[in-house]
GROMACS .gro file of C-alpha atoms in nm:
model
  217
    1MET     CA    1   8.118  -1.253  -8.395
    2LEU     CA    2   7.762  -1.124  -8.342
    3LYS     CA    3   7.525  -1.437  -8.316
    4LEU     CA    4   7.180  -1.339  -8.423
    5GLU     CA    5   6.921  -1.587  -8.518
    6ASP     CA    6   6.595  -1.486  -8.722
    7SER     CA    7   6.369  -1.787  -8.676
    8TYR     CA    8   6.030  -1.893  -8.828
    9ILE     CA    9   5.877  -1.783  -8.489
   10HIS     CA   10   6.037  -1.444  -8.527
   11LYS     CA   11   5.918  -1.405  -8.882
   12GLY     CA   12   5.553  -1.516  -8.765
   13GLN     CA   13   5.570  -1.256  -8.482
   14ARG     CA   14   5.657  -0.991  -8.746
   15LYS     CA   15   5.372  -1.085  -8.971
   16SER     CA   16   5.133  -1.056  -8.678
   17LEU     CA   17   5.280  -0.719  -8.575
   18VAL     CA   18   5.217  -0.591  -8.958
   19LYS     CA   19   4.853  -0.691  -8.926
   20ILE     CA   20   4.823  -0.514  -8.586
   21LEU     CA   21   4.972  -0.188  -8.766
   22GLU     CA   22   4.729  -0.236  -9.067
   23ARG     CA   23   4.438  -0.253  -8.837
   24LYS     CA   24   4.578   0.060  -8.653
   25GLY     CA   25   4.550   0.237  -8.993
   26ILE     CA   26   4.907   0.207  -9.135
   27MET     CA   27   4.852   0.172  -9.527
   28ASP     CA   28   5.178   0.228  -9.696
   29LYS     CA   29   5.293  -0.101  -9.821
   30LYS     CA   30   5.644  -0.049  -9.838
   31VAL     CA   31   5.646   0.064  -9.500
   32LEU     CA   32   5.457  -0.244  -9.365
   33ASP     CA   33   5.711  -0.454  -9.584
   34ALA     CA   34   6.007  -0.282  -9.406
   35ILE     CA   35   5.870  -0.340  -9.068
   36GLY     CA   36   5.802  -0.701  -9.167
   37THR     CA   37   6.150  -0.745  -9.275
   38VAL     CA   38   6.384  -0.588  -9.003
   39PRO     CA   39   6.428  -0.820  -8.719
   40ARG     CA   40   6.333  -0.593  -8.434
   41HIS     CA   41   6.456  -0.838  -8.171
   42PHE     CA   42   6.817  -0.787  -8.301
   43PHE     CA   43   6.777  -0.440  -8.145
   44PHE     CA   44   6.683  -0.589  -7.777
   45ASP     CA   45   6.883  -0.762  -7.520
   46SER     CA   46   6.816  -1.124  -7.533
   47ALA     CA   47   6.628  -1.129  -7.199
   48LEU     CA   48   6.364  -0.920  -7.370
   49HIS     CA   49   6.334  -1.093  -7.706
   50SER     CA   50   5.982  -1.200  -7.614
   51HIS     CA   51   5.865  -0.833  -7.620
   52ALA     CA   52   6.030  -0.747  -7.952
   53TYR     CA   53   5.715  -0.775  -8.148
   54GLU     CA   54   5.478  -0.614  -7.900
   55ASP     CA   55   5.335  -0.278  -8.019
   56LYS     CA   56   5.524  -0.101  -7.755
   57ALA     CA   57   5.821   0.120  -7.680
   58PHE     CA   58   6.095  -0.024  -7.463
   59PRO     CA   59   6.391   0.105  -7.265
   60ILE     CA   60   6.727   0.067  -7.442
   61GLY     CA   61   6.955   0.218  -7.152
   62GLU     CA   62   7.091   0.567  -7.115
   63GLY     CA   63   6.738   0.706  -7.050
   64GLN     CA   64   6.612   0.622  -7.422
   65THR     CA   65   6.371   0.387  -7.581
   66ILE     CA   66   6.312   0.182  -7.906
   67SER     CA   67   6.003   0.354  -8.030
   68GLN     CA   68   5.664   0.178  -8.038
   69PRO     CA   69   5.638  -0.008  -8.397
   70PHE     CA   70   5.307   0.190  -8.459
   71THR     CA   71   5.499   0.521  -8.418
   72VAL     CA   72   5.790   0.421  -8.632
   73ALA     CA   73   5.544   0.320  -8.909
   74PHE     CA   74   5.328   0.646  -8.855
   75GLN     CA   75   5.635   0.864  -8.876
   76THR     CA   76   5.779   0.691  -9.179
   77GLU     CA   77   5.449   0.694  -9.368
   78LEU     CA   78   5.429   1.064  -9.311
   79LEU     CA   79   5.781   1.116  -9.444
   80GLN     CA   80   5.671   0.955  -9.792
   81VAL     CA   81   6.022   0.811  -9.846
   82ASN     CA   82   6.135   0.766 -10.200
   83PRO     CA   83   6.450   0.546 -10.293
   84GLY     CA   84   6.752   0.771 -10.317
   85ASP     CA   85   6.596   1.044 -10.068
   86LYS     CA   86   6.862   1.186  -9.862
   87ILE     CA   87   6.733   1.187  -9.505
   88LEU     CA   88   6.848   1.328  -9.183
   89GLU     CA   89   6.742   1.141  -8.864
   90ILE     CA   90   6.771   1.322  -8.550
   91GLY     CA   91   6.795   1.073  -8.277
   92THR     CA   92   6.974   0.739  -8.384
   93GLY     CA   93   6.882   0.548  -8.064
   94SER     CA   94   6.874   0.194  -8.131
   95GLY     CA   95   6.896   0.230  -8.485
   96TYR     CA   96   6.573   0.067  -8.552
   97GLN     CA   97   6.394   0.343  -8.728
   98ALA     CA   98   6.714   0.420  -8.936
   99ALA     CA   99   6.714   0.053  -9.034
  100ILE     CA  100   6.345   0.100  -9.162
  101LEU     CA  101   6.451   0.400  -9.374
  102TYR     CA  102   6.749   0.213  -9.508
  103LEU     CA  103   6.534  -0.052  -9.624
  104LEU     CA  104   6.326   0.182  -9.818
  105GLY     CA  105   6.614   0.286 -10.014
  106ALA     CA  106   6.701   0.623  -9.849
  107GLU     CA  107   7.057   0.764  -9.808
  108VAL     CA  108   7.033   0.806  -9.421
  109HIS     CA  109   7.226   1.058  -9.239
  110THR     CA  110   7.166   0.981  -8.841
  111ILE     CA  111   7.281   1.193  -8.555
  112GLU     CA  112   7.267   1.095  -8.189
  113TYR     CA  113   7.336   1.323  -7.894
  114ASN     CA  114   7.435   1.039  -7.655
  115LYS     CA  115   7.795   0.922  -7.700
  116LYS     CA  116   7.739   0.565  -7.564
  117LEU     CA  117   7.445   0.515  -7.769
  118TYR     CA  118   7.622   0.652  -8.071
  119GLU     CA  119   7.924   0.418  -8.026
  120LYS     CA  120   7.701   0.118  -7.973
  121THR     CA  121   7.469   0.162  -8.275
  122LYS     CA  122   7.740   0.256  -8.515
  123LYS     CA  123   7.918  -0.076  -8.421
  124PHE     CA  124   7.605  -0.279  -8.420
  125LEU     CA  125   7.401  -0.178  -8.759
  126PRO     CA  126   7.681  -0.274  -9.007
  127LYS     CA  127   7.705  -0.604  -8.849
  128ILE     CA  128   7.349  -0.677  -8.957
  129GLY     CA  129   7.402  -0.527  -9.303
  130ILE     CA  130   7.283  -0.169  -9.233
  131ASN     CA  131   7.519   0.094  -9.368
  132LEU     CA  132   7.438   0.465  -9.275
  133ASN     CA  133   7.619   0.792  -9.209
  134PHE     CA  134   7.671   0.813  -8.830
  135TYR     CA  135   7.724   1.137  -8.654
  136HIS     CA  136   7.755   1.204  -8.278
  137GLY     CA  137   7.642   1.575  -8.176
  138ASP     CA  138   7.358   1.814  -8.118
  139GLY     CA  139   7.074   1.699  -8.349
  140SER     CA  140   6.838   2.000  -8.274
  141LEU     CA  141   7.088   2.202  -8.483
  142GLY     CA  142   7.075   1.955  -8.762
  143LEU     CA  143   7.363   1.883  -8.976
  144THR     CA  144   7.474   2.194  -9.182
  145GLU     CA  145   7.768   2.025  -9.363
  146LYS     CA  146   7.551   1.771  -9.521
  147ALA     CA  147   7.231   1.987  -9.598
  148PRO     CA  148   7.016   2.039  -9.764
  149PHE     CA  149   6.798   1.730  -9.708
  150ASP     CA  150   6.494   1.578  -9.891
  151LYS     CA  151   6.340   1.467  -9.573
  152ILE     CA  152   6.411   1.509  -9.188
  153ILE     CA  153   6.265   1.297  -8.928
  154VAL     CA  154   6.304   1.364  -8.545
  155THR     CA  155   6.262   1.067  -8.298
  156ALA     CA  156   6.250   1.287  -7.986
  157GLY     CA  157   5.988   1.527  -7.850
  158ALA     CA  158   6.076   1.900  -7.917
  159PRO     CA  159   5.927   2.225  -7.748
  160VAL     CA  160   5.931   2.388  -8.079
  161VAL     CA  161   6.007   2.314  -8.438
  162PRO     CA  162   6.396   2.399  -8.450
  163ASN     CA  163   6.459   2.668  -8.732
  164SER     CA  164   6.778   2.510  -8.817
  165LEU     CA  165   6.590   2.198  -8.923
  166LEU     CA  166   6.351   2.405  -9.153
  167LYS     CA  167   6.660   2.585  -9.313
  168GLN     CA  168   6.829   2.258  -9.389
  169LEU     CA  169   6.525   2.112  -9.572
  170LYS     CA  170   6.514   2.131  -9.955
  171ILE     CA  171   6.209   2.328 -10.110
  172GLY     CA  172   5.949   2.056 -10.139
  173GLY     CA  173   6.104   1.867  -9.842
  174ILE     CA  174   5.914   1.715  -9.553
  175LEU     CA  175   6.004   1.756  -9.184
  176VAL     CA  176   5.818   1.508  -8.939
  177ILE     CA  177   5.876   1.608  -8.571
  178PRO     CA  178   5.706   1.557  -8.239
  179VAL     CA  179   5.627   1.886  -8.071
  180GLY     CA  180   5.477   1.972  -7.721
  181ASP     CA  181   5.569   1.944  -7.358
  182ARG     CA  182   5.794   1.672  -7.183
  183ASN     CA  183   5.503   1.429  -7.149
  184SER     CA  184   5.309   1.437  -7.474
  185GLN     CA  185   5.353   1.579  -7.809
  186LYS     CA  186   5.174   1.624  -8.135
  187MET     CA  187   5.317   1.470  -8.441
  188MET     CA  188   5.380   1.742  -8.699
  189LYS     CA  189   5.428   1.729  -9.073
  190LEU     CA  190   5.581   2.019  -9.233
  191VAL     CA  191   5.613   2.086  -9.600
  192LYS     CA  192   5.858   2.344  -9.719
  193LYS     CA  193   5.671   2.482 -10.028
  194THR     CA  194   5.900   2.788 -10.059
  195ALA     CA  195   6.210   2.940  -9.882
  196ARG     CA  196   5.939   3.134  -9.664
  197GLN     CA  197   5.615   2.914  -9.677
  198VAL     CA  198   5.573   2.601  -9.484
  199THR     CA  199   5.248   2.414  -9.445
  200GLN     CA  200   5.172   2.195  -9.158
  201GLU     CA  201   4.956   1.917  -9.036
  202ALA     CA  202   4.932   1.790  -8.668
  203TYR     CA  203   4.839   1.452  -8.542
  204ASP     CA  204   4.756   1.391  -8.155
  205ASN     CA  205   4.894   1.222  -7.863
  206PHE     CA  206   5.260   1.076  -7.904
  207ALA     CA  207   5.503   1.061  -7.616
  208PHE     CA  208   5.883   1.061  -7.690
  209VAL     CA  209   6.200   1.113  -7.483
  210PRO     CA  210   6.298   1.497  -7.498
  211LEU     CA  211   6.503   1.635  -7.770
  212LEU     CA  212   6.819   1.746  -7.603
  213GLY     CA  213   7.017   2.037  -7.749
  214GLU     CA  214   7.046   2.414  -7.827
  215GLU     CA  215   6.722   2.406  -7.994
  216GLY     CA  216   6.559   2.124  -7.799
  217TRP     CA  217   6.496   2.093  -7.409
   0.00000   0.00000   0.00000
């Protein structure tokens, strides 16, 4: 059985992390509460537990990282999650971002390109009470069989906004995706106003691992 302990020390560290995120400009109380609830150290090897509540990204193997808490909070805030939203997450990774979405009451469909990570996270998340819909495959193409989605979040840097993802978004839906080169990206928030009209906002300087796949790198 998985033995995981969430101590008073960990809870205190999460409170401090939430304060850091507030100072950095995260205002959505529900997002901050979710970050303050999910034990981020559960997603780390025990040797790295002391780093779990630093506002930094960390390697999780397979050339992937667990995103910086600020980035997770920033993307989630842009997504404007409502309970019951059907959300597609591209890049399951460690499962931490998906856990935050789940806590906000979303119906989460998450797709991972890397088979090992997919197997590991699919096994791990239900053990901590987080039940999602897991898929292994090319996330750059979305998930046609489950479309349309209220919201789509991409946790890897894309060279362009994949057309497939815009097509799978409901009218009124939001897509949050980092777009740029392999070293740095702008965070894009796209809102699908009509079948042909999409508005967009851009926020500077994020660094994600590359989005792999047909409409990625």
